[in-house]
CSV table of C-alpha atoms and ligand atoms in Angstrom, one decimal:
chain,number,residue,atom,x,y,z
A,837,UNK,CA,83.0,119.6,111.5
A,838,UNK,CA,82.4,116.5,111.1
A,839,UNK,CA,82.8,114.1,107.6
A,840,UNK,CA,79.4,113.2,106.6
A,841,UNK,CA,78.7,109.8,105.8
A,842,UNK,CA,79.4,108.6,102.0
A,843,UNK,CA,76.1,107.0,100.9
A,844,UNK,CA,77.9,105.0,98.0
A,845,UNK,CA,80.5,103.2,100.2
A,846,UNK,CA,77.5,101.4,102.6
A,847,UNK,CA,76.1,98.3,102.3
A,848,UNK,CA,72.4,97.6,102.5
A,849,UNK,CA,72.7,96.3,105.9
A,850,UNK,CA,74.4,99.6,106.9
A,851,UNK,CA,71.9,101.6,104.9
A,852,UNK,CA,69.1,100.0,106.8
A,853,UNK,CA,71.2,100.6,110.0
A,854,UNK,CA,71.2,104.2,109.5
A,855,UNK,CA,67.8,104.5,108.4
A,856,UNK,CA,66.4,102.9,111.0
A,857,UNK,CA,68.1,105.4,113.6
A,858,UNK,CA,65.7,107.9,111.6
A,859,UNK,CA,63.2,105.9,112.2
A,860,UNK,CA,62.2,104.3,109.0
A,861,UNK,CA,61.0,101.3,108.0
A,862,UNK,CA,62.9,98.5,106.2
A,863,UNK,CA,62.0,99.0,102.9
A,864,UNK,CA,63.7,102.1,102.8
A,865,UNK,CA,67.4,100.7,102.6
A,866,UNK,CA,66.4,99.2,98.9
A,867,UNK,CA,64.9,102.1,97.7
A,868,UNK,CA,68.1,104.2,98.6
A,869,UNK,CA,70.0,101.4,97.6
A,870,UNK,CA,68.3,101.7,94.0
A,871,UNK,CA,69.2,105.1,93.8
A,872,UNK,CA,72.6,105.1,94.6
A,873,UNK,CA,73.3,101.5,92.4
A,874,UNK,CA,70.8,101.9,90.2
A,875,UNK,CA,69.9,105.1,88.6
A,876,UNK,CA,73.0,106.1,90.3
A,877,UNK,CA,71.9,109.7,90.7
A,878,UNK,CA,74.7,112.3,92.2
A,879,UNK,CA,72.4,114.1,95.2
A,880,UNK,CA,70.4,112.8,98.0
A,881,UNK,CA,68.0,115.7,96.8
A,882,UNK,CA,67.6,113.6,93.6
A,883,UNK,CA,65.5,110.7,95.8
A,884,UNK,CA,62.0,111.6,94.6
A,885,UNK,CA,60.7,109.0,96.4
A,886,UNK,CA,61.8,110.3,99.9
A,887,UNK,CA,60.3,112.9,101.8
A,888,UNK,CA,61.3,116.0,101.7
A,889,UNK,CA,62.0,115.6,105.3
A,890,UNK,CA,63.7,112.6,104.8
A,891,UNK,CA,66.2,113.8,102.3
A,892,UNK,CA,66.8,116.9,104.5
A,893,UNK,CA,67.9,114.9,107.5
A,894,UNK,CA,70.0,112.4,105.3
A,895,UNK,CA,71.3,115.8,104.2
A,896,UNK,CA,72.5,117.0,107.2
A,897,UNK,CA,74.7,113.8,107.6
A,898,UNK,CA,75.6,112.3,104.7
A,899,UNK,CA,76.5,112.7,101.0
A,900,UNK,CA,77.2,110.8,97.9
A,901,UNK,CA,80.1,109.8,96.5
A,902,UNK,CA,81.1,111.6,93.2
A,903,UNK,CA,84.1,112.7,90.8
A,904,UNK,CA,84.8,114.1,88.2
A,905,UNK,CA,86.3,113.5,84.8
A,906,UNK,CA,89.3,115.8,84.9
A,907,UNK,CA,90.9,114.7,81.7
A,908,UNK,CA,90.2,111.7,79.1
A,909,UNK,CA,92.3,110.6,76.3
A,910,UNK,CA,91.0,108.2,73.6
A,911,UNK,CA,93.1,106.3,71.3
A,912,UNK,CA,92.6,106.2,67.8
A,913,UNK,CA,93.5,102.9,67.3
A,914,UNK,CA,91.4,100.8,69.5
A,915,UNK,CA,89.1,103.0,71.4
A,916,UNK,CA,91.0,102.7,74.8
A,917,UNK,CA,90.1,105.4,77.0
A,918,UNK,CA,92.0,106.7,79.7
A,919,UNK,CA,90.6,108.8,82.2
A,920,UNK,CA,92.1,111.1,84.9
A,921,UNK,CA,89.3,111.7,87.9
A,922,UNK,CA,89.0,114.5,90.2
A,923,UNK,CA,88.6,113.5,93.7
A,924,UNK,CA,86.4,115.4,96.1
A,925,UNK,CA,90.0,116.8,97.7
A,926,UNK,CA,91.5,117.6,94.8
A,927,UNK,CA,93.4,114.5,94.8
A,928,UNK,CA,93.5,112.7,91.2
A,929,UNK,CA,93.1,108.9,90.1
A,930,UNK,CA,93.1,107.2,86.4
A,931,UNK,CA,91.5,104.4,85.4
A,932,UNK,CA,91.6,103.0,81.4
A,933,UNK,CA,88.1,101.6,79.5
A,934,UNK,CA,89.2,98.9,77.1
A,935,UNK,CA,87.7,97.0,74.5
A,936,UNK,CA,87.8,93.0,73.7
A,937,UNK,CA,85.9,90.9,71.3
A,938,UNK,CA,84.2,89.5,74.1
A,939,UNK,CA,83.1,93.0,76.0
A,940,UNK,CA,84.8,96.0,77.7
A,941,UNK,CA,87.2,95.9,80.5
A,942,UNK,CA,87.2,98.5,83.5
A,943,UNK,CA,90.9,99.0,84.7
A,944,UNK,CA,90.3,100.9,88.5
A,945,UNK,CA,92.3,102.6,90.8
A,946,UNK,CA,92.1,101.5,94.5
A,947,UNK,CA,94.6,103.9,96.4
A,948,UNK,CA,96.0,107.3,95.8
A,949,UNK,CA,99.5,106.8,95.2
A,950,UNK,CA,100.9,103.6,96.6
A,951,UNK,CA,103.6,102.6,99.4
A,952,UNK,CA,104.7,99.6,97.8
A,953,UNK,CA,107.8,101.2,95.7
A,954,UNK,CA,108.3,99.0,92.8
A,955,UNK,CA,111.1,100.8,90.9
A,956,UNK,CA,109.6,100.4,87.3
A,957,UNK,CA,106.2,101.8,88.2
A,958,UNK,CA,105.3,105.9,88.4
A,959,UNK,CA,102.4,105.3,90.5
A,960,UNK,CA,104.7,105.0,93.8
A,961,UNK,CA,107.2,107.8,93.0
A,962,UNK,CA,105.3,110.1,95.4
A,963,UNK,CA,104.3,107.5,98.1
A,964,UNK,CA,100.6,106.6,99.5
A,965,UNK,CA,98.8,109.8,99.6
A,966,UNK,CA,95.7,108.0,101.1
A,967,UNK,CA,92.9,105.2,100.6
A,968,UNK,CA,90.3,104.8,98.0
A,969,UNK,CA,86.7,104.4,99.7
A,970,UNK,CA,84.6,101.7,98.3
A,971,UNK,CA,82.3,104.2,97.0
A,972,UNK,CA,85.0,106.1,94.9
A,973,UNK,CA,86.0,102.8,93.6
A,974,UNK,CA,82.5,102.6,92.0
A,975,UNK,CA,82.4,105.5,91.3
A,976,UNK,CA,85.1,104.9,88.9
A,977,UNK,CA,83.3,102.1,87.8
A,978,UNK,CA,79.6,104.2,87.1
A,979,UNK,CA,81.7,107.5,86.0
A,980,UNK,CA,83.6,105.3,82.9
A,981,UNK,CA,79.8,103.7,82.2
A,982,UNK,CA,78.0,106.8,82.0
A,983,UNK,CA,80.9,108.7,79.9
A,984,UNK,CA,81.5,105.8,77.5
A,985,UNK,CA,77.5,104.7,77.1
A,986,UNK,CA,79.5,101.4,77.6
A,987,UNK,CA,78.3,98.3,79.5
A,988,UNK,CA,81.3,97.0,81.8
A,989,UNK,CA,81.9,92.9,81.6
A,990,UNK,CA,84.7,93.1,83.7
A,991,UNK,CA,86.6,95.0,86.2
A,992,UNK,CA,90.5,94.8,86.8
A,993,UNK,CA,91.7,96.6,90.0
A,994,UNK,CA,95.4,97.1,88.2
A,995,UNK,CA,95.1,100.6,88.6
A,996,UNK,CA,97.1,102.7,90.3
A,997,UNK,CA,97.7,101.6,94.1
A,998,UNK,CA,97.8,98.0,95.8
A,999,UNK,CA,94.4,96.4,96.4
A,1000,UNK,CA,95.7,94.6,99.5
A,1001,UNK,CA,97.2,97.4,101.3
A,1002,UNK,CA,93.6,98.3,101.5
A,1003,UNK,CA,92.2,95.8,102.2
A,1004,UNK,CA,88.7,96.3,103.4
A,1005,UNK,CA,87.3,98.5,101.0
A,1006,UNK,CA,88.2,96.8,98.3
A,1007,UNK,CA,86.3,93.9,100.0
A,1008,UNK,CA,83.4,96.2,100.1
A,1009,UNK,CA,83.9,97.2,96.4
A,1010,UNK,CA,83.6,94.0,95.9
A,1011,UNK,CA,80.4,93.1,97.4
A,1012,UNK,CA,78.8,96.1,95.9
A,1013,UNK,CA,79.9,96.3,92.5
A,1014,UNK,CA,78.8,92.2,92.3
A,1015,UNK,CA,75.7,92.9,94.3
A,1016,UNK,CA,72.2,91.9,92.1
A,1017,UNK,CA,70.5,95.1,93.0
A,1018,UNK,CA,73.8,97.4,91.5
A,1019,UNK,CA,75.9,96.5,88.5
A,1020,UNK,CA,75.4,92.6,89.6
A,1021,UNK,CA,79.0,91.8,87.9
A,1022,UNK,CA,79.8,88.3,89.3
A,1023,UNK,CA,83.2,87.6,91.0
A,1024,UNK,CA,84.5,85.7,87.9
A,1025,UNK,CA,84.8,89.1,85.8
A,1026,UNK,CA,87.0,90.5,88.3
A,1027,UNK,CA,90.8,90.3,88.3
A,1028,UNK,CA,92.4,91.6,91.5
A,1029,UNK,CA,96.0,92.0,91.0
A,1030,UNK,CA,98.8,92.5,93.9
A,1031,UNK,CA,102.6,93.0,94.5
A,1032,UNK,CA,102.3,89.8,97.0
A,1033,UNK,CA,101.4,91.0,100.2
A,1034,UNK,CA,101.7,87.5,102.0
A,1035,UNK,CA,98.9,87.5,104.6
A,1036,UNK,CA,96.2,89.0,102.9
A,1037,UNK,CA,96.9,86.1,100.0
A,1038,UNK,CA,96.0,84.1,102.6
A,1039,UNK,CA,93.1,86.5,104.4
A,1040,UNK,CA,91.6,86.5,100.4
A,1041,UNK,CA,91.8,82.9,100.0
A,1042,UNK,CA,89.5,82.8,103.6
A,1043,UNK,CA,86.7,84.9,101.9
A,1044,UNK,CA,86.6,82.0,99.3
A,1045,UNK,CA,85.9,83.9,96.3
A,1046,UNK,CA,85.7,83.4,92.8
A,1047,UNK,CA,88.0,86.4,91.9
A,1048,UNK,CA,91.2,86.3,89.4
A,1049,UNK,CA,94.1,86.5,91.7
A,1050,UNK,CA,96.9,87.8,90.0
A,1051,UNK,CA,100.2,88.1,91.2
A,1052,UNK,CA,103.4,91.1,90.1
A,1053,UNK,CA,106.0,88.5,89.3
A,1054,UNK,CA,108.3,90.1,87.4
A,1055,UNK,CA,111.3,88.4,88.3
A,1056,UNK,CA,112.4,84.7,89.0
A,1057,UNK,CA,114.6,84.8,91.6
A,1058,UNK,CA,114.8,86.5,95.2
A,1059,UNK,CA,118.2,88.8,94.5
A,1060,UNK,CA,116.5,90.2,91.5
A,1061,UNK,CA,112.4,90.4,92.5
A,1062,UNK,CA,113.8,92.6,95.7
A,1063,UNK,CA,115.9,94.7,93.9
A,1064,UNK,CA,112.9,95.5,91.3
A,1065,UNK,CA,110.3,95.1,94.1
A,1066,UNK,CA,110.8,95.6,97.7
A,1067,UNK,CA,107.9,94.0,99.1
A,1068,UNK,CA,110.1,91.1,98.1
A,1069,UNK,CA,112.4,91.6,100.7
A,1070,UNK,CA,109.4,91.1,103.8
A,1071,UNK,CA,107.6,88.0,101.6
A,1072,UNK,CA,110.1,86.1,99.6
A,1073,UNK,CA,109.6,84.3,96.4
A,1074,UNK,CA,109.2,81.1,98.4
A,1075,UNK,CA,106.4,82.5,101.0
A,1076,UNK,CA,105.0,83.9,97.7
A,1077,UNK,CA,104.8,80.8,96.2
A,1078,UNK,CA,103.6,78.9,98.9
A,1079,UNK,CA,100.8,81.5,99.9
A,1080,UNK,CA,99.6,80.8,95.6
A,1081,UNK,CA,99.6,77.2,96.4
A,1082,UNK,CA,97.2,77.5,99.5
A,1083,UNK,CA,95.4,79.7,98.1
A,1084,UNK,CA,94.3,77.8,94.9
A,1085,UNK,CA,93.6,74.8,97.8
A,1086,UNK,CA,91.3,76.8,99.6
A,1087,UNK,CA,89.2,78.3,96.4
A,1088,UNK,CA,90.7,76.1,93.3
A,1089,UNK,CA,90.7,78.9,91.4
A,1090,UNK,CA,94.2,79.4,89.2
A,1091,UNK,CA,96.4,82.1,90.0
A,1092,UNK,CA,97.7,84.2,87.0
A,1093,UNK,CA,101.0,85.3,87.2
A,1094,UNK,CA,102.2,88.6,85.6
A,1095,UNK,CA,105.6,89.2,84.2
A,1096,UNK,CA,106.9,92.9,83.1
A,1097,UNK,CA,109.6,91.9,80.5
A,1098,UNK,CA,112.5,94.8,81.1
A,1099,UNK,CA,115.2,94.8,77.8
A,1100,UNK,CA,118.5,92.9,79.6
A,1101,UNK,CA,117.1,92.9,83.2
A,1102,UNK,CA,114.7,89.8,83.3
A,1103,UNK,CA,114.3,88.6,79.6
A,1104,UNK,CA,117.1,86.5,79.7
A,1105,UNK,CA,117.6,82.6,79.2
A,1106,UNK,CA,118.7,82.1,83.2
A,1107,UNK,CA,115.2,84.0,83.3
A,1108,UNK,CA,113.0,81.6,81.7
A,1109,UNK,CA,115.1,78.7,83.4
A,1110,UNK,CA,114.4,79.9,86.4
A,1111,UNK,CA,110.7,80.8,86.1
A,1112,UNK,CA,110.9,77.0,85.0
A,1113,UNK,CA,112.1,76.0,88.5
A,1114,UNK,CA,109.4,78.3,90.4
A,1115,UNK,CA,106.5,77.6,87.9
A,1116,UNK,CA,107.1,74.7,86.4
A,1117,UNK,CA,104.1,72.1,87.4
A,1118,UNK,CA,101.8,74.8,88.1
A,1119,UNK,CA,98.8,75.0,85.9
A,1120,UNK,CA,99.4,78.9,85.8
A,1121,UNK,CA,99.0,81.3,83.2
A,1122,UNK,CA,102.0,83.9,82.8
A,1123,UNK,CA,101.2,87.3,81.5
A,1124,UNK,CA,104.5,88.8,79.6
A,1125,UNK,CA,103.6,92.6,79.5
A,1126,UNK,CA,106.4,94.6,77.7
A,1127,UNK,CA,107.7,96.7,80.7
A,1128,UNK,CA,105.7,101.0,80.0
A,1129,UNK,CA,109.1,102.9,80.5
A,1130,UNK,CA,108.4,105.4,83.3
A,1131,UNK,CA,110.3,109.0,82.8
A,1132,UNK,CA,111.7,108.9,85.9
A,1133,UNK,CA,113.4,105.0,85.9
A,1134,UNK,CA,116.0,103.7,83.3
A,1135,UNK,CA,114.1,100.3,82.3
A,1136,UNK,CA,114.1,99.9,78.8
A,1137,UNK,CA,111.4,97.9,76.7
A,1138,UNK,CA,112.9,95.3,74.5
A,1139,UNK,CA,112.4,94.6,70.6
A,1140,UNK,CA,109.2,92.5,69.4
A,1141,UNK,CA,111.2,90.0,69.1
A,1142,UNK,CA,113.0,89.6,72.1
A,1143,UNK,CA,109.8,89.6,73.9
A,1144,UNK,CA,108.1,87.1,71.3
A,1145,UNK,CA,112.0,85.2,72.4
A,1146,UNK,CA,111.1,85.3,75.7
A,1147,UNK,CA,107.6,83.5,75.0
A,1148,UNK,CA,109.3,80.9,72.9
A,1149,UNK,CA,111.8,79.7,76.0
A,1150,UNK,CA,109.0,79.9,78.5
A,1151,UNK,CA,107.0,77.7,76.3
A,1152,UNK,CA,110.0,75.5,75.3
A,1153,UNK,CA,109.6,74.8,79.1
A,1154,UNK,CA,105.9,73.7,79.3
A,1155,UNK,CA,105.1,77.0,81.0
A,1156,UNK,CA,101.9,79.3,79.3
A,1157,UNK,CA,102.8,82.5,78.8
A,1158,UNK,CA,100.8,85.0,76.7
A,1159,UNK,CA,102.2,88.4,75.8
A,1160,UNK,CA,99.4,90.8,77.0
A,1161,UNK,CA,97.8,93.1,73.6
A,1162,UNK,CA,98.7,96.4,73.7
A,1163,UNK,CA,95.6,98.9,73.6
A,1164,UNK,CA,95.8,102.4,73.1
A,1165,UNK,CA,99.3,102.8,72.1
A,1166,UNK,CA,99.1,106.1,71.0
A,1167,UNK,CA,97.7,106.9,74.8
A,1168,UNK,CA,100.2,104.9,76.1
A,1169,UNK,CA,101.4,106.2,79.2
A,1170,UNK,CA,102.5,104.0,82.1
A,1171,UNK,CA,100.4,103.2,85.1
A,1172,UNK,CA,100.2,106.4,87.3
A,1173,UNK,CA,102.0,108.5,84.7
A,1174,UNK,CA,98.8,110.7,84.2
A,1175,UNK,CA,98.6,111.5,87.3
A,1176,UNK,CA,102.2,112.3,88.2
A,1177,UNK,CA,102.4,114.6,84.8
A,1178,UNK,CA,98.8,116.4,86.4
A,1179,UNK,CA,100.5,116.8,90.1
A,1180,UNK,CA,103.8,118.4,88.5
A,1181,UNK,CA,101.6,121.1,86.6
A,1182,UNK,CA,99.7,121.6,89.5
A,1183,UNK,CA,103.1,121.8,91.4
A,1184,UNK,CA,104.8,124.8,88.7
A,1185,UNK,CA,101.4,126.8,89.2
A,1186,UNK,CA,101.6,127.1,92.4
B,2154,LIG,N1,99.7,97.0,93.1
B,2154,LIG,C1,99.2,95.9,92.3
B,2154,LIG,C2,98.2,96.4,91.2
B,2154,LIG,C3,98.6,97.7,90.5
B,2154,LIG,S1,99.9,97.6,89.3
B,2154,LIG,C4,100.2,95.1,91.7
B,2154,LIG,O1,101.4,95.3,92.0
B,2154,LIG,O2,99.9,94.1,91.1
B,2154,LIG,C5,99.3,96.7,88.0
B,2154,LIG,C6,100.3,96.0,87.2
B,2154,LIG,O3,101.1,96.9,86.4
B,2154,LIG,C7,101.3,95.2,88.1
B,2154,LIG,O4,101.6,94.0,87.6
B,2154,LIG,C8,102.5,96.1,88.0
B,2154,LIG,O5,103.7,95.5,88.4
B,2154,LIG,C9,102.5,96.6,86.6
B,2154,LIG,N2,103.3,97.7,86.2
B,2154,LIG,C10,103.6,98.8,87.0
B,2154,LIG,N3,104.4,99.7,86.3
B,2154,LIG,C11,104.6,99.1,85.1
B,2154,LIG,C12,105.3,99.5,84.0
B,2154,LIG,N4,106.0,100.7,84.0
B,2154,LIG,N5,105.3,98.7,82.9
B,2154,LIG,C13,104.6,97.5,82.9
B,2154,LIG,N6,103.9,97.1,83.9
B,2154,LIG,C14,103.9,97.9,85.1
């Protein structure tokens, strides 16, 4: 058998491509288009406007894109919501609504699993299982809309997975969640956040757009980042840096930096000294984010106070650092957490 083709995950261009080899006019692609991005129905047989014919032969070759909310948790205190999707394989992503004076913020998924193997993070403990499409990603995107009644202003791919380690999707994502005739979100309400894969930096910065880069910091210094974050050891902090600096030549757009402050690991005053040397002159934005302690991994989350500390010595040093708001602490679970506890009961059942 053969996979049929996901409907969601095209393009117009590639809508009107396939169309066409059925032998219909142009005009087609945008009405298809409208129903996919638009009223964002779940079946082809839901295209009133096709023939009957038509959506019979689409049948036979393609679907749409759908999942399904497996489990949502809302917090009482802000109105975060964190939901667990159902993948058409049985596979399972999360992604977390949250809300902000200024609108609601979509945190996405954009693999299952991931390869990079940060040793804070639970999303990794079980390795890549496999690529988002571009159509699940939105599908994240319109499944969190629909649920929540909730416009979306702005879309983080922080979720679970590395955005660059798949690369062209997410570029697809990309075009078609910011594209006029679907949600229309423009590029400057997207964040897209990565470990520091070095030559997709650079591939990004060639697509020239108007994206939030941010970058997994976390540490200040090369022994350290590659002990907490392996990718360090194939991209060092100095290729790092100098892949931000071309990159903010090529699109002038500023690069944010995040920084997961772990209790005695990397809050230190050598820490914010250091940070000083790699940062210093920048016109970056650091994002201190008290470290989510995972089950599995001994990192500890300092006091308030050492972290509001740690903000104090980085701004001592003429560097910007903002400690990120907490949403949803009584949901709080780390990134990929949900999932692993879903995969482990699904594991004793069995
Ligand atoms: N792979 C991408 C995006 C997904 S992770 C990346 O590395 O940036 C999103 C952010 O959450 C990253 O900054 C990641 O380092 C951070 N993160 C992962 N686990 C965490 C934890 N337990 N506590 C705090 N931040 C964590």
């Amino acid at each position: 058998m053969t996979e049929k083709t996901d409907l969601r995950s095209l393009e117009e261009g590639e809508l009107a491509g396939l169309l066409a080899g059925l032998g219909q006019p142009a005009f087609r692609a945008g009405q298809v288009f409208s129903w996919l991005h638009q009223k964002r129905v779940a079946s082809i047989g839901e295209m009133t406007n096709l023939s009957k014919e038509l959506r019979a032969q689409l049948e036979e070759r393609c679907r749409v894109e759908t999942l399904a909310i497996e489990r949502k948790q809302v917090s009482r205190l802000d109105g975060t919501v964190k939901y667990l999707f159902r993948l058409w394989d049985g596979n399972h992503v999360e992604a977390v609504l949250m809300q902000y004076r200024h609108g609601s913020s979509l945190c996405i998924s954009t693999q299952v699993g991931c390869r990079m193997g940060c040793t804070f993070c639970a999303s990794t403990l079980g390795g890549l299982v496999r690529n988002l499409s571009p159509g699940e990603m939105l599908s994240e995107v319109y499944e969190a809309q629909r649920d929540s009644g909730r416009r979306i202003d702005s879309i983080v791919l922080m979720g679970i997975g590395e955005p660059l380690d798949n690369y062209e999707n997410v570029m697809k994502f990309l075009r078609l969640v910011s594209h006029p005739g679907g949600l229309n979100l423009g590029a400057r309400h997207i964040s897209l956040s990565t470990c520091g894969i070095v030559p997709m930096i650079d591939r990004l910065a060639e697509e020239k757009s108007q994206i939030t880069l941010s970058i997994s910091l976390h540490a200040s210094n090369d022994e350290k980042r590659s002990r907490l974050m392996p990718v360090n050891r194939q991209y060092p902090l100095g290729e790092l840096m100098a892949a931000c600096q071309r990159y903010f030549a090529k699109t002038g757009r500023r690069i944010s930096f995040e920084y997961a402050l772990i209790a005695g690991v990397n809050d230190g005053r050598e820490d914010a000294d250091e940070l000083q040397g790699l940062l210093g002159g920048w016109v970056a934005h650091i994002n201190l984010i008290p470290v989510n302690p995972v089950r599995e991994r001994a990192y500890a989350r300092g006091s308030r106070e050492s972290v509001f500390r740690f903000q104090q010595m980085l701004r001592q040093r003429g560097l910007n650092a903002t400690i990120r708001r907490e949403l949803g602490g009584d949901i709080s679970a780390a990134c990929g957490q949900l999932r692993r506890e879903r995969e482990q009961e699904e594991a004793e059942h069995v």
